[in-house]
Short mmCIF file of C-alpha atoms and ligand atoms in Angstrom, two decimals:
data_model
loop_
_atom_site.label_atom_id
_atom_site.label_comp_id
_atom_site.label_asym_id
_atom_site.label_seq_id
_atom_site.Cartn_x
_atom_site.Cartn_y
_atom_site.Cartn_z
CA UNK K 91 89.07 78.80 123.91
CA UNK K 92 89.39 81.93 121.80
CA UNK K 93 89.19 81.75 118.07
CA UNK K 94 90.45 84.63 116.07
CA UNK K 95 89.27 84.77 112.50
CA UNK K 96 90.07 87.37 109.82
CA UNK K 97 87.46 89.98 109.11
CA UNK K 98 86.59 90.37 105.39
CA UNK K 99 88.55 93.16 103.66
CA UNK K 100 87.80 95.46 100.72
CA UNK K 101 89.95 95.36 97.60
CA UNK K 102 92.19 98.09 99.09
CA UNK K 103 92.55 96.11 102.32
CA UNK K 104 90.13 98.04 104.53
CA UNK K 105 87.57 96.66 106.99
CA UNK K 106 83.98 97.75 107.62
CA UNK K 107 83.20 99.85 110.65
CA UNK K 108 79.88 101.09 111.89
CA UNK K 109 79.59 104.13 114.13
CA UNK K 110 77.93 103.46 117.40
CA UNK K 111 76.65 107.00 117.49
CA UNK K 112 73.04 107.05 116.21
CA UNK K 113 73.41 110.70 115.38
CA UNK K 114 76.13 110.08 112.81
CA UNK K 115 75.05 110.28 109.25
CA UNK K 116 75.93 108.05 107.57
CA UNK K 117 77.31 105.49 109.97
CA UNK K 118 79.33 103.21 107.73
CA UNK K 119 83.02 103.82 107.10
CA UNK K 120 86.12 101.79 106.39
CA UNK K 121 89.41 101.62 108.16
CA UNK K 122 92.65 100.49 106.57
CA UNK K 123 96.26 100.11 107.44
CA UNK K 124 98.78 102.54 108.88
CA UNK K 125 102.55 102.46 108.48
CA UNK K 126 104.30 100.76 111.38
CA UNK K 127 106.82 103.48 112.05
CA UNK K 128 104.54 106.50 112.23
CA UNK K 129 104.83 109.39 114.66
CA UNK K 130 102.94 112.56 115.26
CA UNK K 131 104.91 115.75 114.65
CA UNK K 132 104.92 118.11 117.57
CA UNK K 133 102.96 120.95 115.87
CA UNK K 134 100.12 118.45 115.19
CA UNK K 135 99.81 117.28 118.73
CA UNK K 136 97.05 119.77 119.68
CA UNK K 137 94.89 118.48 116.84
CA UNK K 138 94.66 114.83 117.87
CA UNK K 139 91.99 113.45 120.14
CA UNK K 140 93.83 110.26 120.97
CA UNK K 141 97.20 108.58 120.55
CA UNK K 142 96.74 106.66 117.26
CA UNK K 143 96.70 102.88 117.37
CA UNK K 144 94.49 100.10 118.75
CA UNK K 145 92.10 100.58 121.69
CA UNK K 146 89.68 103.15 120.50
CA UNK K 147 88.18 104.33 117.21
CA UNK K 148 86.83 107.79 116.24
CA UNK K 149 83.66 108.12 114.25
CA UNK K 150 84.82 110.26 111.25
CA UNK K 151 81.37 111.79 110.82
CA UNK K 152 80.60 112.84 114.34
CA UNK K 153 83.84 112.62 116.32
CA UNK K 154 82.32 110.13 118.80
CA UNK K 155 85.11 108.13 120.48
CA UNK K 156 84.52 104.52 121.71
CA UNK K 157 86.26 101.22 122.20
CA UNK K 158 87.22 99.50 118.99
CA UNK K 159 84.69 96.70 119.57
CA UNK K 160 81.76 99.18 119.57
CA UNK K 161 82.53 99.86 115.92
CA UNK K 162 82.36 96.29 114.71
CA UNK K 163 79.97 95.97 111.71
CA UNK K 164 77.07 93.50 112.16
CA UNK K 165 77.82 91.99 108.72
CA UNK K 166 81.30 91.13 109.91
CA UNK K 167 80.03 89.31 112.97
CA UNK K 168 77.81 87.29 110.60
CA UNK K 169 80.64 86.61 108.19
CA UNK K 170 82.93 85.43 110.97
CA UNK K 171 80.16 83.17 112.35
CA UNK K 172 79.66 81.62 108.89
CA UNK K 173 83.40 81.23 108.50
CA UNK K 174 83.71 79.48 111.92
CA UNK K 175 80.83 77.13 111.06
CA UNK K 176 82.42 76.27 107.78
CA UNK K 177 85.73 75.49 109.49
CA UNK K 178 83.96 73.37 112.11
CA UNK K 179 82.18 71.42 109.42
CA UNK K 180 85.48 70.80 107.62
CA UNK K 181 87.05 69.56 110.81
CA UNK K 182 84.16 67.23 111.53
CA UNK K 183 84.33 65.97 107.89
CA UNK K 184 88.04 65.29 108.00
CA UNK K 185 87.65 63.63 111.42
CA UNK K 186 84.97 61.32 110.07
CA UNK K 187 87.04 60.64 106.99
CA UNK K 188 90.03 59.68 109.03
CA UNK K 189 87.96 57.54 111.34
CA UNK K 190 86.38 55.64 108.37
CA UNK K 191 89.87 55.04 106.90
CA UNK K 192 91.18 53.83 110.23
CA UNK K 193 88.18 51.48 110.64
CA UNK K 194 88.64 49.99 107.23
CA UNK K 195 92.37 49.46 107.78
CA UNK K 196 91.67 47.53 110.99
CA UNK K 197 89.34 45.06 109.37
CA UNK K 198 90.87 41.54 109.50
CA UNK K 199 91.84 40.25 106.11
CA UNK K 200 90.38 37.05 104.75
CA UNK K 201 87.74 37.06 107.47
CA UNK K 202 84.32 35.52 106.92
CA UNK K 203 82.60 38.88 107.31
CA UNK K 204 84.23 42.16 106.33
CA UNK K 205 82.82 45.55 106.93
CA UNK K 206 83.71 48.69 105.01
CA UNK K 207 82.86 52.17 106.15
CA UNK K 208 82.27 54.79 103.59
CA UNK K 209 82.34 58.45 104.39
CA UNK K 210 81.15 60.93 101.74
CA UNK K 211 82.17 64.36 102.91
CA UNK K 212 79.90 67.21 101.99
CA UNK K 213 82.22 69.83 100.67
CA UNK K 214 80.85 73.34 100.85
CA UNK K 215 82.72 76.25 99.35
CA UNK K 216 84.27 78.63 101.71
CA UNK K 217 81.79 81.42 102.49
CA UNK K 218 82.55 84.53 100.59
CA UNK K 219 81.98 87.98 102.03
CA UNK K 220 82.33 90.88 99.71
CA UNK K 221 83.50 94.23 100.97
CA UNK K 222 83.57 97.18 98.66
CA UNK K 223 85.60 100.27 99.04
CA UNK K 224 83.76 103.49 99.65
CA UNK K 225 83.93 106.46 97.26
CA UNK K 226 86.52 108.45 99.21
CA UNK K 227 89.76 106.82 100.24
CA UNK K 228 91.98 109.02 102.27
CA UNK K 229 95.10 108.92 104.37
CA UNK K 230 95.16 111.14 107.55
CA UNK K 231 97.79 113.88 107.13
CA UNK K 232 98.48 113.75 110.91
CA UNK K 233 98.76 110.02 111.72
CA UNK K 234 98.87 108.42 108.18
CA UNK K 235 96.01 106.03 108.82
CA UNK K 236 94.12 105.04 105.69
CA UNK K 237 90.33 105.18 105.80
CA UNK K 238 87.34 105.31 103.55
CA UNK K 239 84.11 107.32 103.87
CA UNK K 240 81.05 108.30 101.98
CA UNK K 241 81.35 111.94 100.90
CA UNK K 242 82.40 114.23 103.70
CA UNK K 243 83.93 113.24 107.05
CA UNK K 244 85.21 115.65 109.59
CA UNK K 245 87.73 113.57 111.61
CA UNK K 246 90.41 110.92 111.20
CA UNK K 247 88.98 107.64 112.46
CA UNK K 248 92.27 106.82 114.22
CA UNK K 249 93.84 109.91 115.82
CA UNK K 250 90.59 111.99 115.58
CA UNK K 251 92.21 115.14 114.29
CA UNK K 252 90.05 117.29 112.06
CA UNK K 253 90.43 116.15 108.46
CA UNK K 254 87.93 118.33 106.64
CA UNK K 255 90.56 120.43 104.82
CA UNK K 256 92.09 117.20 103.65
CA UNK K 257 88.79 116.13 102.17
CA UNK K 258 88.32 119.49 100.46
CA UNK K 259 91.83 119.29 99.02
CA UNK K 260 90.85 115.98 97.48
CA UNK K 261 87.85 117.63 95.95
CA UNK K 262 90.07 120.30 94.46
CA UNK K 263 92.40 117.65 92.98
CA UNK K 264 89.47 116.06 91.21
CA UNK K 265 88.33 119.48 89.91
CA UNK K 266 91.85 120.06 88.57
CA UNK K 267 91.63 116.74 86.70
CA UNK K 268 88.33 117.80 85.19
CA UNK K 269 89.85 121.15 84.09
CA UNK K 270 92.86 119.35 82.46
CA UNK K 271 90.43 117.03 80.69
CA UNK K 272 88.38 119.99 79.41
CA UNK K 273 91.53 121.78 78.17
CA UNK K 274 92.57 118.62 76.33
CA UNK K 275 89.18 118.22 74.65
CA UNK K 276 89.18 121.86 73.71
CA UNK K 277 92.46 121.49 71.86
CA UNK K 278 91.00 118.63 69.94
CA UNK K 279 88.25 120.96 68.68
CA UNK K 280 85.60 119.53 71.00
CA UNK K 281 84.65 122.84 72.52
CA UNK K 282 81.03 122.02 73.42
CA UNK K 283 81.81 119.08 75.61
CA UNK K 284 84.92 120.90 77.03
CA UNK K 285 82.60 123.79 78.13
CA UNK K 286 80.22 121.37 79.72
CA UNK K 287 83.00 119.59 81.68
CA UNK K 288 84.40 122.92 82.72
CA UNK K 289 80.88 123.89 83.94
CA UNK K 290 80.69 120.67 86.00
CA UNK K 291 84.15 121.29 87.53
CA UNK K 292 82.98 124.80 88.54
CA UNK K 293 79.80 123.45 90.03
CA UNK K 294 81.67 120.75 91.96
CA UNK K 295 83.66 123.44 93.77
CA UNK K 296 80.54 125.16 94.94
CA UNK K 297 78.75 121.92 95.84
CA UNK K 298 81.70 120.70 97.96
CA UNK K 299 82.02 124.18 99.55
CA UNK K 300 78.39 124.41 100.44
CA UNK K 301 78.26 120.80 101.80
CA UNK K 302 81.40 121.41 103.83
CA UNK K 303 80.08 124.70 105.48
CA UNK K 304 76.76 122.96 106.16
CA UNK K 305 78.41 119.88 107.77
CA UNK K 306 80.83 121.84 109.92
CA UNK K 307 78.12 124.28 111.01
CA UNK K 308 75.70 121.46 111.99
CA UNK K 309 78.53 119.67 113.90
CA UNK K 310 79.45 122.73 115.82
CA UNK K 311 75.88 123.47 116.87
CA UNK K 312 75.35 119.84 117.88
CA UNK K 313 78.48 119.76 120.03
CA UNK K 314 78.38 123.31 121.54
CA UNK K 315 74.70 124.29 121.46
CA UNK K 316 72.69 121.01 121.37
CA UNK K 317 69.60 122.66 122.83
CA UNK K 318 69.49 125.03 119.88
CA UNK K 319 69.97 122.37 117.22
CA UNK K 320 66.55 122.70 115.64
CA UNK K 321 66.51 126.48 115.83
CA UNK K 322 70.01 127.00 114.29
CA UNK K 323 70.24 124.14 111.79
CA UNK K 324 66.63 123.71 110.67
CA UNK K 325 65.51 124.32 107.13
CA UNK K 326 64.24 127.75 108.02
CA UNK K 327 67.48 128.80 109.59
CA UNK K 328 69.91 127.42 107.03
CA UNK K 329 68.01 126.54 103.73
CA UNK K 330 70.47 127.34 100.95
CA UNK K 331 72.23 130.13 102.93
CA UNK K 332 75.66 128.65 102.21
CA UNK K 333 75.26 129.42 98.55
CA UNK K 334 75.56 133.05 99.44
CA UNK K 335 78.49 134.74 101.17
CA UNK K 336 76.37 137.24 103.16
CA UNK K 337 73.75 134.74 104.23
CA UNK K 338 76.37 132.14 105.06
CA UNK K 339 78.13 134.63 107.21
CA UNK K 340 74.90 135.48 109.10
CA UNK K 341 74.29 131.80 109.86
CA UNK K 342 77.80 131.42 111.19
CA UNK K 343 77.65 134.71 113.09
CA UNK K 344 74.97 133.18 115.34
CA UNK K 345 77.64 130.69 116.62
CA UNK K 346 80.32 133.37 116.86
CA UNK K 347 82.30 132.49 113.75
CA UNK K 348 83.24 134.22 110.52
CA UNK K 349 84.57 131.63 108.05
CA UNK K 350 85.57 134.36 105.59
CA UNK K 351 87.58 136.55 107.95
CA UNK K 352 90.94 135.45 106.56
CA UNK K 353 90.13 136.68 103.07
CA UNK K 354 90.36 140.24 101.83
CA UNK K 355 87.64 142.14 99.98
CA UNK K 356 88.94 141.24 96.49
CA UNK K 357 89.04 137.53 97.40
CA UNK K 358 85.59 137.50 98.85
CA UNK K 359 84.35 139.29 95.65
CA UNK K 360 85.86 136.48 93.61
CA UNK K 361 83.91 133.90 95.56
CA UNK K 362 80.76 136.02 95.18
CA UNK K 363 81.17 136.38 91.45
CA UNK K 364 81.69 132.64 91.00
CA UNK K 365 78.57 131.83 93.03
CA UNK K 366 76.63 134.11 90.56
CA UNK K 367 78.34 132.39 87.68
CA UNK K 368 77.10 129.05 89.03
CA UNK K 369 73.58 130.36 89.03
CA UNK K 370 73.83 131.37 85.41
CA UNK K 371 75.43 128.14 84.38
CA UNK K 372 72.96 126.03 86.27
CA UNK K 373 69.78 127.84 85.45
CA UNK K 374 70.34 129.90 82.32
CA UNK K 375 72.55 127.64 80.09
CA UNK K 376 75.52 129.89 80.67
CA UNK K 377 73.81 133.00 79.23
CA UNK K 378 74.43 136.10 81.28
CA UNK K 379 71.20 137.68 82.49
CA UNK K 380 70.64 141.32 83.75
CA UNK K 381 71.45 140.34 87.29
CA UNK K 382 74.75 138.70 86.39
CA UNK K 383 75.68 141.53 84.06
CA UNK K 384 75.34 143.99 86.93
CA UNK K 385 77.62 141.72 89.00
CA UNK K 386 80.30 141.06 86.44
CA UNK K 387 81.29 144.07 84.32
CA UNK K 388 82.87 141.83 81.62
CA UNK K 389 79.56 140.50 80.34
CA UNK K 390 76.56 142.00 78.62
CA UNK K 391 73.14 140.33 79.13
CA UNK K 392 72.67 137.63 76.43
CA UNK K 393 76.36 136.76 76.22
CA UNK K 394 77.65 133.34 77.03
CA UNK K 395 79.85 133.61 80.17
CA UNK K 396 83.38 132.46 79.90
CA UNK K 397 84.85 129.74 82.11
CA UNK K 398 88.51 129.74 82.37
CA UNK K 399 90.34 126.89 84.21
CA UNK K 400 92.57 129.44 86.01
CA UNK K 401 89.44 131.19 87.44
CA UNK K 402 87.97 127.92 88.67
CA UNK K 403 91.30 127.01 90.32
CA UNK K 404 91.43 130.31 92.09
CA UNK K 405 87.82 129.97 93.23
CA UNK K 406 88.64 126.52 94.52
CA UNK K 407 91.78 127.73 96.32
CA UNK K 408 89.85 130.57 98.04
CA UNK K 409 87.09 128.12 99.16
CA UNK K 410 89.86 125.87 100.43
CA UNK K 411 91.22 128.73 102.62
CA UNK K 412 87.81 129.25 104.10
CA UNK K 413 87.53 125.53 104.91
CA UNK K 414 91.05 125.40 106.31
CA UNK K 415 90.17 128.24 108.73
CA UNK K 416 86.89 126.62 109.64
CA UNK K 417 88.67 123.35 110.42
CA UNK K 418 90.47 125.02 113.33
CA UNK K 419 87.10 125.28 115.10
CA UNK K 420 87.07 121.49 115.16
CA UNK K 421 90.36 121.13 117.09
CA UNK K 422 89.71 119.41 120.46
CA UNK K 423 89.18 122.00 123.20
CA UNK K 424 88.52 124.93 120.85
CA UNK K 425 85.30 126.58 121.91
CA UNK K 426 83.07 129.03 120.13
CA UNK K 427 83.40 132.69 121.05
CA UNK K 428 79.77 133.29 121.82
CA UNK K 429 78.84 136.59 123.24
ZN1 LIG J 514 94.83 110.53 111.98
#
């Protein structure tokens, strides 16, 4: 006999999954629905790792592919067991109830001795399993599968195509919302809070950019040069190198990649300037110091640096182009050009 019971779902209709790959950090993610009539466009074909649909699942954090069953979350097994037990108890209860009724009905009327059977069912509430949605809910731009992850994931959990640019695009959308909010507050005469929100939006671009470079770099080393993992991704080798264009380039050069090679000198300078700006905003309350003033000719030391929404948007767009280029190195079968 095979019982099939529904697995608990999150408010947005997704189910828990747990990556069987112990190297994946984190391991929890959520998988949702996909439209029934989906198809992969021809130009996306080289990006997928598997034909989307049931059978196998892809770990969004590590790209590990395994049978669907390998991703079942232990909490769901527990929830299904509890649910099955509850259903069995209910069945036994209603069987005993029916049996008692039947027994009572069959008692002869007007007899010297009558017997009555009483059955008091113990009603237990249906077990409740709560599943929450994770912070990032996305839909793959290749196969349209909905899924949810903590922070950054590299691959779609269904077709396995690289989704890191999709994630970064989402970050930019949030940054744009923050800029719009800051502009709105500024027009209401609330300049101080507007400046702070603008500063956070600016910082979020750099944080997302740094985290993305770091995650992609670590993944590439792990998959292409596993024996050099410690040497190339350790604290000493990476540290905060991705907060700096030159040092970031050096780290990537060791695996034969230049993430910035699709940008021209002016565009790279814009990224450089904004990284400096971040430093001033984060550590000097937005007051330009000597170092920054040397970098950006429009500010004297001691001046509060300006933050314009348009500049932040441009900074985010340039970072996006770097990420988009880097994403190509995650396409199945693409190797590193190591000399
Ligand atoms: Zn997909």
